């Protein structure tokens, strides 16, 4: 028992080594977040912050912005599910079908992450716009006689843009999970008569659930918190809460309102992530 206690005890040297990382985390993340959480209960009068304790910001979120919050969550879920589906197909093909080209394809996936995010947004705006590539091709082919306005300034345009931008964040954790799956396991399943879809469902997916969850969590949280894409491509039907949060902090100088909206969105997203984790653990136990 004494030996066990010795191995469990954290040495002062270990604590000292963790101190710089803890200081950076506390100073750059935890402390500003705590301050912003306190501000969410304050009020603003004559463009000045006044310490208070009121739930007015949260009540305003649920009364005036409930519909936008729901649409934000739905768009985030759509983006996350599409990214996970496409990311799995791509990662599976890279892992088991492409042979020596696998590393090259993963490197290409990494390279796409370094492209400017605003450049991607503007690129999709030009692709989907009235004078964009798609409308020009449709008119040249004689399929339509005029540009189609439904291609842009809606939730669909936001989802397409976010999927293209966030797909690498889904591919990489899924591929990391697939690296732990031995090809011999798939070969054994096929020898036992399992089809490829059945092999994927019964053999592959249970082994990479953590990677799938990480891909879903990354893409969902980033998509739900985005405000640039809906600002340029969302129009009236593709609005997301991040756009209104940005307005609260900038032009309206309503920091308590913006902070309350931010934490309301954060709590909702974390609740969905928590439910997904519980559902995943429940599936593991069965």
XYZ file of N, CA and C in Angstrom:
858
model
N 0.829 -1.203 0.000
C 0.000 0.000 0.000
C 0.867 1.258 0.000
N 1.964 1.215 0.746
C 2.877 2.349 0.806
C 3.519 2.601 -0.544
N 3.911 1.488 -1.214
C 4.529 1.637 -2.528
C 3.535 2.253 -3.515
N 2.274 1.848 -3.420
C 1.243 2.387 -4.309
C 1.060 3.889 -4.079
N 1.087 4.314 -2.791
C 0.955 5.737 -2.479
C 2.119 6.537 -3.040
N 3.335 5.923 -3.001
C 4.507 6.621 -3.506
C 4.376 6.877 -5.008
N 3.884 5.864 -5.736
C 3.758 6.020 -7.183
C 2.634 6.991 -7.555
N 1.588 7.108 -6.701
C 0.467 7.989 -6.993
C 0.775 9.446 -6.670
N 1.746 9.682 -5.755
C 2.029 11.045 -5.301
C 2.702 11.838 -6.422
N 2.235 13.091 -6.652
C 2.812 13.967 -7.661
C 3.989 14.711 -7.056
N 5.121 14.657 -7.706
C 6.330 15.290 -7.174
C 6.288 16.796 -7.403
N 6.985 17.571 -6.558
C 7.052 19.027 -6.770
C 7.644 19.394 -8.114
N 8.563 18.565 -8.622
C 9.166 18.838 -9.930
C 8.117 18.780 -11.034
N 7.237 17.798 -10.947
C 6.174 17.675 -11.948
C 5.238 18.876 -11.907
N 4.914 19.318 -10.684
C 4.054 20.485 -10.560
C 4.721 21.727 -11.130
N 6.027 21.862 -10.897
C 6.759 23.004 -11.432
C 6.782 22.987 -12.958
N 6.878 21.802 -13.528
C 6.885 21.692 -14.979
C 5.521 22.033 -15.586
N 4.463 21.761 -14.823
C 3.122 22.074 -15.314
C 2.758 23.538 -15.125
N 3.485 24.250 -14.267
C 3.126 25.627 -13.933
C 3.075 26.559 -15.142
N 4.065 26.550 -16.052
C 3.979 27.472 -17.207
C 2.738 27.221 -18.067
N 2.439 25.949 -18.328
C 1.257 25.645 -19.138
C -0.021 26.063 -18.417
N -0.071 25.829 -17.097
C -1.244 26.223 -16.321
C -1.404 27.745 -16.305
N -0.282 28.471 -16.223
C -0.340 29.934 -16.218
C -0.847 30.471 -17.552
N -0.377 29.890 -18.649
C -0.835 30.314 -19.975
C -2.318 30.011 -20.136
N -2.732 28.809 -19.727
C -4.140 28.435 -19.839
C -5.019 29.348 -18.989
N -4.584 29.609 -17.755
C -5.382 30.455 -16.877
C -5.430 31.896 -17.336
N -4.279 32.437 -17.768
C -4.214 33.843 -18.145
C -4.846 34.158 -19.484
N -4.719 33.241 -20.445
C -5.202 33.516 -21.798
C -6.571 32.907 -22.104
N -7.023 31.968 -21.267
C -8.291 31.330 -21.567
C -9.262 31.385 -20.391
N -8.891 30.780 -19.278
C -9.831 30.648 -18.159
C -10.217 32.014 -17.575
N -9.230 32.892 -17.327
C -9.521 34.188 -16.715
C -10.388 35.076 -17.615
N -10.043 35.263 -18.901
C -10.933 36.071 -19.763
C -12.331 35.485 -19.873
N -12.423 34.149 -19.913
C -13.740 33.523 -19.998
C -14.547 33.783 -18.735
N -13.883 33.720 -17.579
C -14.575 33.987 -16.320
C -15.040 35.443 -16.245
N -14.197 36.364 -16.691
C -14.570 37.779 -16.692
C -15.772 38.018 -17.599
N -15.741 37.393 -18.781
C -16.853 37.555 -19.717
C -18.138 36.957 -19.153
N -18.014 35.864 -18.414
C -19.197 35.255 -17.800
C -19.794 36.194 -16.753
N -18.956 36.842 -15.968
C -19.451 37.809 -14.981
C -20.134 38.981 -15.676
N -19.541 39.459 -16.773
C -20.107 40.594 -17.503
C -21.482 40.260 -18.077
N -21.717 38.973 -18.353
C -23.012 38.591 -18.941
C -24.183 38.895 -18.008
N -23.911 39.132 -16.731
C -24.974 39.466 -15.769
C -25.040 40.965 -15.488
N -24.183 41.754 -16.130
C -24.175 43.187 -15.926
C -25.187 43.868 -16.845
N -25.225 45.189 -16.768
C -26.094 45.991 -17.630
C -25.266 47.093 -18.293
N -25.865 47.724 -19.286
C -25.234 48.845 -19.986
C -26.177 50.040 -19.939
N -25.650 51.166 -19.516
C -26.406 52.409 -19.518
C -25.530 53.521 -20.071
N -26.044 54.205 -21.080
C -25.295 55.286 -21.738
C -23.946 54.786 -22.238
N -23.951 53.590 -22.822
C -22.752 52.969 -23.398
C -21.663 52.728 -22.362
N -22.078 52.565 -21.097
C -21.118 52.261 -20.040
C -21.538 50.996 -19.311
N -20.556 50.123 -19.072
C -20.837 48.893 -18.335
C -21.096 49.215 -16.875
N -22.152 48.609 -16.318
C -22.479 48.829 -14.918
C -22.615 47.478 -14.224
N -21.803 47.247 -13.187
C -21.905 45.970 -12.454
C -23.310 45.773 -11.909
N -23.845 44.600 -12.128
C -25.214 44.300 -11.724
C -25.334 42.781 -11.652
N -26.502 42.303 -11.322
C -26.777 40.859 -11.390
C -28.184 40.678 -11.923
N -28.259 40.481 -13.220
C -29.545 40.320 -13.880
C -29.434 39.255 -14.958
N -30.551 38.567 -15.187
C -30.606 37.553 -16.240
C -31.224 38.121 -17.515
N -31.230 39.441 -17.640
C -31.886 40.087 -18.781
C -31.279 39.631 -20.110
N -29.959 39.470 -20.128
C -29.304 39.044 -21.365
C -29.728 37.651 -21.793
N -29.821 36.751 -20.836
C -30.236 35.380 -21.143
C -31.721 35.322 -21.503
N -32.540 36.138 -20.822
C -33.958 36.185 -21.153
C -34.164 36.736 -22.561
N -33.345 37.720 -22.919
C -33.425 38.290 -24.272
C -33.024 37.268 -25.324
N -32.036 36.456 -25.006
C -31.621 35.400 -25.930
C -32.757 34.435 -26.200
N -33.443 34.004 -25.139
C -34.499 32.999 -25.275
C -35.789 33.581 -25.860
N -35.976 34.892 -25.726
C -37.208 35.495 -26.242
C -37.031 36.038 -27.662
N -35.962 36.792 -27.873
C -35.786 37.472 -29.157
C -34.945 36.687 -30.156
N -34.072 35.831 -29.676
C -33.138 35.148 -30.581
C -33.269 33.629 -30.513
N -34.394 33.140 -29.989
C -34.567 31.688 -29.872
C -34.542 31.018 -31.252
N -35.228 31.625 -32.227
C -35.263 31.045 -33.573
C -33.880 31.010 -34.214
N -33.104 32.089 -34.016
C -31.747 32.121 -34.568
C -30.863 31.087 -33.886
N -31.049 30.898 -32.569
C -30.281 29.886 -31.848
C -30.583 28.489 -32.391
N -31.859 28.211 -32.640
C -32.233 26.896 -33.175
C -31.651 26.692 -34.561
N -31.751 27.705 -35.425
C -31.192 27.571 -36.775
C -29.684 27.418 -36.738
N -29.025 28.093 -35.790
C -27.576 27.952 -35.638
C -27.199 26.521 -35.277
N -27.930 25.933 -34.334
C -27.654 24.556 -33.931
C -27.918 23.595 -35.084
N -29.002 23.819 -35.821
C -29.325 22.931 -36.944
C -28.279 23.015 -38.042
N -27.817 24.217 -38.350
C -26.764 24.369 -39.357
C -25.473 23.715 -38.876
N -25.135 23.917 -37.593
C -23.940 23.278 -37.045
C -24.019 21.767 -37.103
N -25.184 21.212 -36.768
C -25.363 19.757 -36.833
C -25.267 19.256 -38.261
N -25.881 19.977 -39.197
C -25.822 19.568 -40.602
C -24.385 19.559 -41.102
N -23.648 20.611 -40.791
C -22.243 20.685 -41.204
C -21.437 19.542 -40.591
N -21.636 19.304 -39.292
C -20.870 18.262 -38.600
C -21.173 16.881 -39.166
N -22.434 16.564 -39.378
C -22.799 15.242 -39.882
C -22.292 15.025 -41.308
N -22.396 16.056 -42.142
C -21.883 15.930 -43.514
C -20.367 15.766 -43.507
N -19.687 16.550 -42.679
C -18.229 16.441 -42.594
C -17.801 15.059 -42.105
N -18.503 14.515 -41.112
C -18.153 13.192 -40.594
C -18.392 12.129 -41.663
N -19.507 12.229 -42.391
C -19.806 11.237 -43.423
C -18.773 11.280 -44.551
N -18.531 12.477 -45.088
C -17.558 12.600 -46.170
C -16.152 12.289 -45.662
N -15.843 12.774 -44.447
C -14.519 12.528 -43.878
C -14.241 11.052 -43.676
N -15.265 10.289 -43.256
C -15.068 8.850 -43.075
C -14.820 8.158 -44.411
N -15.613 8.490 -45.426
C -15.435 7.864 -46.739
C -14.035 8.143 -47.271
N -13.604 9.402 -47.159
C -12.275 9.766 -47.653
C -11.181 9.082 -46.845
N -11.291 9.149 -45.507
C -10.259 8.563 -44.655
C -10.190 7.045 -44.837
N -11.336 6.405 -44.980
C -11.365 4.949 -45.185
C -10.689 4.581 -46.501
N -10.994 5.347 -47.552
C -10.361 5.077 -48.847
C -8.856 5.293 -48.776
N -8.436 6.356 -48.102
C -7.005 6.630 -47.975
C -6.312 5.522 -47.187
N -6.945 5.062 -46.133
C -6.308 4.061 -45.259
C -6.211 2.682 -45.908
N -7.264 2.277 -46.612
C -7.305 0.883 -47.069
C -7.311 0.701 -48.576
N -7.454 1.789 -49.366
C -7.614 1.618 -50.804
C -6.513 2.260 -51.645
N -5.794 3.219 -51.107
C -4.880 3.996 -51.949
C -3.427 3.557 -51.876
N -3.099 2.650 -50.991
C -1.741 2.122 -50.920
C -0.699 3.177 -50.634
N 0.299 3.257 -51.512
C 1.442 4.161 -51.272
C 1.093 5.633 -51.456
N -0.097 5.931 -51.983
C -0.499 7.325 -52.154
C -1.176 7.896 -50.904
N -1.304 7.091 -49.857
C -2.026 7.524 -48.654
C -1.379 8.757 -48.023
N -0.063 8.722 -47.839
C 0.615 9.857 -47.204
C 0.472 11.127 -48.037
N 0.496 10.987 -49.353
C 0.355 12.153 -50.231
C -1.028 12.772 -50.099
N -2.052 11.945 -49.999
C -3.415 12.447 -49.860
C -3.642 13.114 -48.505
N -3.061 12.548 -47.457
C -3.180 13.175 -46.139
C -2.429 14.500 -46.114
N -1.278 14.558 -46.776
C -0.545 15.822 -46.865
C -1.363 16.871 -47.611
N -2.046 16.453 -48.671
C -2.902 17.395 -49.403
C -4.036 17.891 -48.518
N -4.574 17.007 -47.676
C -5.619 17.417 -46.738
C -5.094 18.453 -45.759
N -3.885 18.252 -45.276
C -3.280 19.217 -44.348
C -3.046 20.561 -45.025
N -2.621 20.530 -46.289
C -2.327 21.772 -47.002
C -3.579 22.628 -47.137
N -4.740 21.987 -47.330
C -5.977 22.771 -47.477
C -6.314 23.558 -46.221
N -5.789 23.139 -45.085
C -6.065 23.848 -43.835
C -5.344 25.182 -43.757
N -4.306 25.368 -44.598
C -3.515 26.595 -44.526
C -4.040 27.680 -45.459
N -5.047 27.353 -46.257
C -5.646 28.385 -47.092
C -6.413 29.370 -46.230
N -6.391 30.635 -46.611
C -7.080 31.654 -45.830
C -8.581 31.391 -45.759
N -9.126 31.489 -44.552
C -10.553 31.220 -44.368
C -11.406 32.233 -45.127
N -11.036 33.512 -45.049
C -11.789 34.536 -45.774
C -11.689 34.320 -47.277
N -10.527 33.829 -47.736
C -10.375 33.553 -49.165
C -11.358 32.478 -49.614
N -11.576 31.472 -48.756
C -12.534 30.416 -49.093
C -13.951 30.968 -49.128
N -14.272 31.844 -48.184
C -15.614 32.430 -48.157
C -15.863 33.253 -49.413
N -14.886 34.094 -49.780
C -15.047 34.914 -50.981
C -15.058 34.054 -52.237
N -14.299 32.964 -52.227
C -14.302 32.060 -53.383
C -15.687 31.460 -53.592
N -16.314 31.002 -52.509
C -17.656 30.436 -52.638
C -18.670 31.514 -52.993
N -18.445 32.730 -52.549
C -19.356 33.820 -52.926
C -19.296 34.068 -54.426
N -18.095 33.980 -54.995
C -17.962 34.165 -56.439
C -18.465 32.947 -57.208
N -18.330 31.758 -56.629
C -18.811 30.546 -57.298
C -20.334 30.502 -57.349
N -20.974 30.881 -56.233
C -22.426 30.764 -56.123
C -23.167 32.017 -56.560
N -22.450 33.116 -56.785
C -23.091 34.387 -57.103
C -23.757 34.410 -58.468
N -24.410 35.523 -58.754
C -25.138 35.652 -60.027
C -24.221 35.533 -61.224
N -22.992 36.040 -61.111
C -22.018 35.939 -62.198
C -20.999 34.842 -61.942
N -21.321 33.925 -61.032
C -20.379 32.879 -60.651
C -20.291 31.758 -61.661
N -19.412 30.807 -61.334
C -19.137 29.695 -62.240
C -20.377 28.841 -62.481
N -21.119 28.545 -61.420
C -22.277 27.651 -61.553
C -23.360 28.293 -62.414
N -23.720 29.529 -62.130
C -24.735 30.197 -62.931
C -24.289 30.373 -64.377
N -23.028 30.706 -64.578
C -22.516 30.869 -65.942
C -22.583 29.557 -66.710
N -22.240 28.450 -66.028
C -22.288 27.141 -66.683
C -23.723 26.740 -67.011
N -24.658 27.010 -66.093
C -26.062 26.668 -66.340
C -26.633 27.463 -67.506
N -26.277 28.737 -67.581
C -26.765 29.575 -68.685
C -26.136 29.137 -70.001
N -24.824 28.849 -69.981
C -24.142 28.416 -71.210
C -24.690 27.091 -71.724
N -25.098 26.212 -70.803
C -25.654 24.911 -71.203
C -27.115 25.005 -71.627
N -27.708 26.181 -71.472
C -29.095 26.359 -71.858
C -30.095 25.793 -70.876
N -29.633 25.452 -69.680
C -30.541 24.877 -68.678
C -31.393 25.949 -68.009
N -30.873 27.146 -67.898
C -31.627 28.276 -67.345
C -31.393 29.482 -68.238
N -32.282 30.446 -68.141
C -32.154 31.651 -68.958
C -31.644 32.850 -68.168
N -31.622 32.706 -66.863
C -31.170 33.808 -66.004
C -30.480 33.229 -64.773
N -29.629 34.027 -64.119
C -28.961 33.532 -62.901
C -29.964 33.092 -61.845
N -29.620 32.024 -61.140
C -30.502 31.461 -60.112
C -30.158 32.051 -58.743
N -31.032 32.860 -58.173
C -30.704 33.516 -56.900
C -30.681 32.560 -55.708
N -31.280 31.364 -55.837
C -31.361 30.448 -54.703
C -30.034 29.783 -54.376
N -29.031 29.973 -55.212
C -27.734 29.342 -54.960
C -26.968 30.015 -53.823
N -27.324 31.244 -53.507
C -26.542 32.013 -52.534
C -27.493 32.741 -51.591
N -26.926 33.218 -50.476
C -27.651 33.961 -49.453
C -28.763 33.127 -48.830
N -28.385 31.928 -48.396
C -29.307 31.047 -47.686
C -28.504 30.063 -46.853
N -29.206 29.227 -46.098
C -28.534 28.269 -45.226
C -27.720 27.255 -46.021
N -28.192 26.896 -47.218
C -27.461 25.930 -48.033
C -26.075 26.425 -48.397
N -25.965 27.701 -48.773
C -24.667 28.268 -49.117
C -23.739 28.276 -47.902
N -24.290 28.568 -46.733
C -23.497 28.554 -45.500
C -22.986 27.145 -45.209
N -23.858 26.152 -45.352
C -23.474 24.771 -45.062
C -22.397 24.297 -46.019
N -22.562 24.570 -47.312
C -21.563 24.140 -48.299
C -20.211 24.757 -47.998
N -20.180 26.043 -47.694
C -18.915 26.730 -47.414
C -18.253 26.195 -46.153
N -19.031 26.001 -45.106
C -18.470 25.498 -43.851
C -17.990 24.056 -43.992
N -18.703 23.240 -44.750
C -18.260 21.858 -44.961
C -16.910 21.843 -45.666
N -16.770 22.667 -46.696
C -15.493 22.703 -47.421
C -14.357 23.194 -46.529
N -14.645 24.155 -45.662
C -13.606 24.715 -44.797
C -13.237 23.778 -43.647
N -14.218 23.041 -43.121
C -14.002 22.247 -41.909
C -13.758 20.769 -42.176
N -13.859 20.335 -43.415
C -13.694 18.911 -43.714
C -12.366 18.335 -43.221
N -11.236 19.045 -43.343
C -9.986 18.480 -42.808
C -10.035 18.192 -41.313
N -10.813 18.975 -40.553
C -10.925 18.743 -39.115
C -11.676 17.450 -38.813
N -12.419 16.952 -39.774
C -13.083 15.656 -39.614
C -12.216 14.523 -40.138
N -11.519 14.779 -41.225
C -10.715 13.717 -41.846
C -9.594 13.258 -40.921
N -8.893 14.187 -40.317
C -7.681 13.837 -39.564
C -7.953 12.961 -38.341
N -8.916 13.291 -37.457
C -9.164 12.379 -36.317
C -9.724 11.034 -36.748
N -10.525 11.026 -37.803
C -11.054 9.744 -38.277
C -9.926 8.890 -38.846
N -9.048 9.511 -39.607
C -7.914 8.765 -40.169
C -7.003 8.250 -39.057
N -6.807 9.068 -38.027
C -5.997 8.614 -36.890
C -6.615 7.389 -36.237
N -7.947 7.367 -36.123
C -8.608 6.196 -35.575
C -8.472 4.985 -36.486
N -8.568 5.202 -37.794
C -8.463 4.092 -38.746
C -7.055 3.505 -38.782
N -6.067 4.284 -38.395
C -4.691 3.762 -38.370
C -4.544 2.641 -37.357
N -5.430 2.601 -36.362
C -5.356 1.536 -35.353
C -6.101 0.274 -35.782
N -6.828 0.358 -36.899
C -7.568 -0.806 -37.397
C -6.653 -1.606 -38.321
N -6.419 -2.847 -37.974
C -5.524 -3.690 -38.770
C -6.231 -4.196 -40.022
N -5.579 -4.138 -41.173
C -6.168 -4.733 -42.389
C -6.454 -6.220 -42.227
N -5.701 -6.900 -41.347
C -5.947 -8.329 -41.118
C -7.335 -8.556 -40.528
N -7.800 -7.602 -39.715
C -9.136 -7.719 -39.137
C -10.201 -7.676 -40.227
N -10.041 -6.776 -41.196
C -10.987 -6.693 -42.299
C -10.929 -7.950 -43.157
N -9.722 -8.443 -43.352
C -9.561 -9.667 -44.139
C -10.243 -10.844 -43.459
N -10.120 -10.915 -42.138
C -10.767 -11.999 -41.395
C -12.289 -11.894 -41.497
N -12.823 -10.669 -41.428
C -14.267 -10.485 -41.546
C -14.760 -10.917 -42.923
N -14.002 -10.580 -43.968
C -14.402 -10.994 -45.314
C -14.318 -12.508 -45.476
N -13.309 -13.125 -44.859
C -13.185 -14.576 -44.926
C -14.364 -15.275 -44.265
N -14.956 -14.600 -43.272
C -16.108 -15.174 -42.583
C -17.427 -14.886 -43.310
N -17.331 -14.238 -44.452
C -18.511 -14.010 -45.277
C -19.165 -12.662 -45.129
N -18.576 -11.747 -44.382
C -19.168 -10.425 -44.198
C -18.931 -9.571 -45.442
N -19.959 -8.863 -45.875
C -19.798 -7.916 -46.980
C -19.030 -6.690 -46.488
N -18.606 -5.846 -47.429
C -17.841 -4.668 -47.019
C -18.679 -3.706 -46.177
N -19.943 -3.423 -46.543
C -20.749 -2.568 -45.649
C -20.914 -3.163 -44.253
N -21.112 -4.469 -44.174
C -21.253 -5.107 -42.866
C -19.939 -5.065 -42.096
N -18.819 -5.221 -42.800
C -17.513 -5.136 -42.148
C -17.289 -3.749 -41.566
N -17.663 -2.732 -42.336
C -17.510 -1.362 -41.849
C -18.390 -1.131 -40.627
N -19.630 -1.605 -40.682
C -20.584 -1.356 -39.601
C -20.235 -2.123 -38.333
N -19.850 -3.396 -38.481
C -19.653 -4.264 -37.321
C -18.217 -4.307 -36.828
N -17.251 -3.987 -37.687
C -15.837 -4.138 -37.312
C -15.135 -2.792 -37.218
N -15.287 -1.953 -38.260
C -14.512 -0.715 -38.322
C -15.082 0.360 -37.396
N -16.362 0.668 -37.537
C -16.950 1.773 -36.777
C -16.814 1.613 -35.262
N -17.039 0.406 -34.699
C -16.861 0.289 -33.238
C -15.442 0.596 -32.765
N -14.459 0.421 -33.629
C -13.068 0.663 -33.233
C -12.650 2.125 -33.359
N -13.420 2.919 -34.094
C -13.013 4.313 -34.321
C -14.054 5.288 -33.779
N -14.837 4.866 -32.794
C -15.888 5.734 -32.270
C -15.316 7.019 -31.665
N -14.164 6.912 -31.020
C -13.562 8.115 -30.438
C -13.166 9.099 -31.522
N -12.597 8.600 -32.629
C -12.233 9.472 -33.743
C -13.449 10.106 -34.390
N -14.526 9.350 -34.536
C -15.758 9.902 -35.088
C -16.338 10.987 -34.177
N -16.295 10.731 -32.874
C -16.807 11.722 -31.928
C -15.961 12.996 -31.969
N -14.639 12.847 -32.025
C -13.764 14.020 -32.100
C -14.038 14.816 -33.367
N -14.231 14.130 -34.481
C -14.534 14.815 -35.741
C -15.853 15.575 -35.634
N -16.859 14.934 -35.056
C -18.159 15.586 -34.888
C -18.052 16.798 -33.973
N -17.357 16.649 -32.848
C -17.252 17.738 -31.877
C -16.508 18.934 -32.469
N -15.374 18.685 -33.123
C -14.598 19.778 -33.725
C -15.440 20.558 -34.723
N -16.003 19.850 -35.686
C -16.719 20.532 -36.766
C -17.994 21.199 -36.265
N -18.685 20.567 -35.339
C -19.926 21.151 -34.829
C -19.659 22.434 -34.053
N -18.687 22.403 -33.143
C -18.407 23.581 -32.326
C -17.909 24.742 -33.171
N -17.031 24.466 -34.141
C -16.507 25.540 -34.982
C -17.606 26.104 -35.871
N -18.421 25.223 -36.442
C -19.495 25.677 -37.334
C -20.535 26.487 -36.575
N -20.944 26.007 -35.402
C -21.975 26.710 -34.636
C -21.500 28.073 -34.156
N -20.201 28.247 -33.958
C -19.674 29.518 -33.487
C -19.248 30.467 -34.584
N -19.411 30.075 -35.831
C -18.945 30.916 -36.936
C -19.877 32.104 -37.158
N -19.306 33.225 -37.589
C -20.128 34.385 -37.908
C -19.743 35.016 -39.244
N -18.569 34.691 -39.769
C -18.121 35.289 -41.028
C -18.912 34.727 -42.212
N -19.061 33.402 -42.250
C -19.765 32.779 -43.372
C -21.214 33.231 -43.474
N -22.003 33.200 -42.395
C -23.381 33.707 -42.524
C -23.444 35.190 -42.827
N -22.428 35.949 -42.432
C -22.415 37.379 -42.713
C -22.325 37.642 -44.208
N -21.501 36.851 -44.923
C -21.281 37.082 -46.342
C -22.146 36.206 -47.249
N -22.611 35.064 -46.748
C -23.321 34.125 -47.609
C -24.697 33.728 -47.085
N -25.030 34.118 -45.845
C -26.248 33.617 -45.222
C -27.520 34.322 -45.633
N -27.444 35.608 -45.947
C -28.661 36.339 -46.248
C -29.602 36.361 -45.052
N -30.899 36.318 -45.321
C -31.883 36.346 -44.235
C -32.225 34.959 -43.711
N -32.140 33.940 -44.562
C -32.501 32.583 -44.133
C -31.322 31.793 -43.597
N -30.114 32.312 -43.739
C -28.931 31.604 -43.256
C -28.266 32.292 -42.086
N -29.054 33.071 -41.338
C -28.503 33.775 -40.177
C -28.059 32.794 -39.101
N -26.995 33.149 -38.410
C -26.511 32.367 -37.280
C -26.237 33.310 -36.121
N -26.222 32.763 -34.917
C -26.147 33.603 -33.722
C -24.831 34.365 -33.639
N -23.753 33.793 -34.152
C -22.465 34.473 -34.103
C -22.487 35.837 -34.751
N -23.283 35.977 -35.803
C -23.421 37.271 -36.481
C -23.988 38.322 -35.541
N -24.977 37.952 -34.730
C -25.598 38.894 -33.798
C -24.705 39.144 -32.577
N -23.958 38.124 -32.182
C -23.012 38.317 -31.075
C -21.962 39.342 -31.462
N -21.463 39.250 -32.697
C -20.460 40.212 -33.175
C -21.023 41.628 -33.174
N -22.286 41.775 -33.552
C -22.913 43.096 -33.548
C -23.058 43.647 -32.130
N -23.385 42.783 -31.178
C -23.537 43.229 -29.793
C -22.225 43.793 -29.245
N -21.122 43.147 -29.591
C -19.829 43.586 -29.060
C -19.260 44.777 -29.822
N -19.628 44.944 -31.067
C -19.007 45.990 -31.883
C -19.871 47.232 -31.968
N -20.857 47.225 -32.840
C -21.614 48.458 -33.098
C -22.560 48.837 -31.962
N -23.125 47.854 -31.266
C -24.100 48.171 -30.212
C -23.462 48.383 -28.841
N -22.241 47.996 -28.670
C -21.523 48.093 -27.396
C -22.353 47.523 -26.245
N -22.999 46.412 -26.520
C -23.799 45.748 -25.495
C -23.069 44.472 -25.078
N -21.984 44.646 -24.331
C -21.171 43.492 -23.934
C -21.954 42.486 -23.087
N -22.771 42.913 -22.128
C -23.538 41.921 -21.369
C -24.466 41.083 -22.259
N -25.124 41.733 -23.213
C -25.991 40.991 -24.123
C -25.206 40.026 -24.987
N -24.071 40.495 -25.532
C -23.244 39.618 -26.350
C -22.662 38.468 -25.547
N -22.244 38.751 -24.309
C -21.694 37.694 -23.461
C -22.755 36.658 -23.112
N -23.973 37.118 -22.808
C -25.053 36.190 -22.488
C -25.393 35.316 -23.692
N -25.418 35.901 -24.881
C -25.670 35.122 -26.090
C -24.559 34.114 -26.333
N -23.320 34.527 -26.071
C -22.178 33.628 -26.263
C -22.254 32.421 -25.332
N -22.529 32.688 -24.066
C -22.576 31.577 -23.104
C -23.839 30.734 -23.294
N -24.917 31.341 -23.763
C -26.103 30.557 -24.080
C -25.841 29.591 -25.221
N -25.153 30.086 -26.255
C -24.782 29.221 -27.380
C -23.791 28.156 -26.940
N -22.812 28.556 -26.117
C -21.821 27.601 -25.632
C -22.468 26.501 -24.807
N -23.380 26.873 -23.916
C -24.051 25.871 -23.078
C -24.873 24.906 -23.928
N -25.556 25.426 -24.936
C -26.358 24.567 -25.816
C -25.472 23.594 -26.579
N -24.369 24.105 -27.109
C -23.442 23.250 -27.868
C -22.823 22.181 -26.975
N -22.406 22.569 -25.777
C -21.811 21.587 -24.866
C -22.845 20.553 -24.434
N -24.110 20.978 -24.292
C -25.159 20.021 -23.967
C -25.327 18.978 -25.064
N -25.302 19.423 -26.325
C -25.418 18.488 -27.444
C -24.206 17.570 -27.510
N -23.022 18.128 -27.279
C -21.810 17.297 -27.269
C -21.889 16.276 -26.139
N -22.374 16.705 -24.966
C -22.500 15.777 -23.843
C -23.492 14.661 -24.131
N -24.629 14.987 -24.734
C -25.600 13.962 -25.097
C -25.025 12.991 -26.125
N -24.256 13.528 -27.051
C -23.616 12.654 -28.055
C -22.632 11.705 -27.393
N -21.889 12.210 -26.409
C -20.930 11.365 -25.701
C -21.642 10.278 -24.907
N -22.754 10.634 -24.254
C -23.520 9.644 -23.510
C -24.103 8.582 -24.441
N -24.587 9.013 -25.596
C -25.123 8.057 -26.567
C -24.021 7.133 -27.076
N -22.834 7.680 -27.272
C -21.709 6.861 -27.729
C -21.321 5.835 -26.678
N -21.264 6.265 -25.411
C -20.931 5.313 -24.341
C -22.008 4.248 -24.176
N -23.276 4.654 -24.366
C -24.356 3.678 -24.289
C -24.251 2.639 -25.377
N -23.843 3.047 -26.572
C -23.667 2.091 -27.669
C -22.502 1.145 -27.380
N -21.466 1.672 -26.723
C -20.316 0.807 -26.395
C -20.699 -0.303 -25.434
N -21.604 0.014 -24.487
C -21.951 -0.977 -23.466
C -22.843 -2.090 -24.029
N -23.542 -1.787 -25.135
C -24.432 -2.808 -25.683
C -23.671 -3.903 -26.410
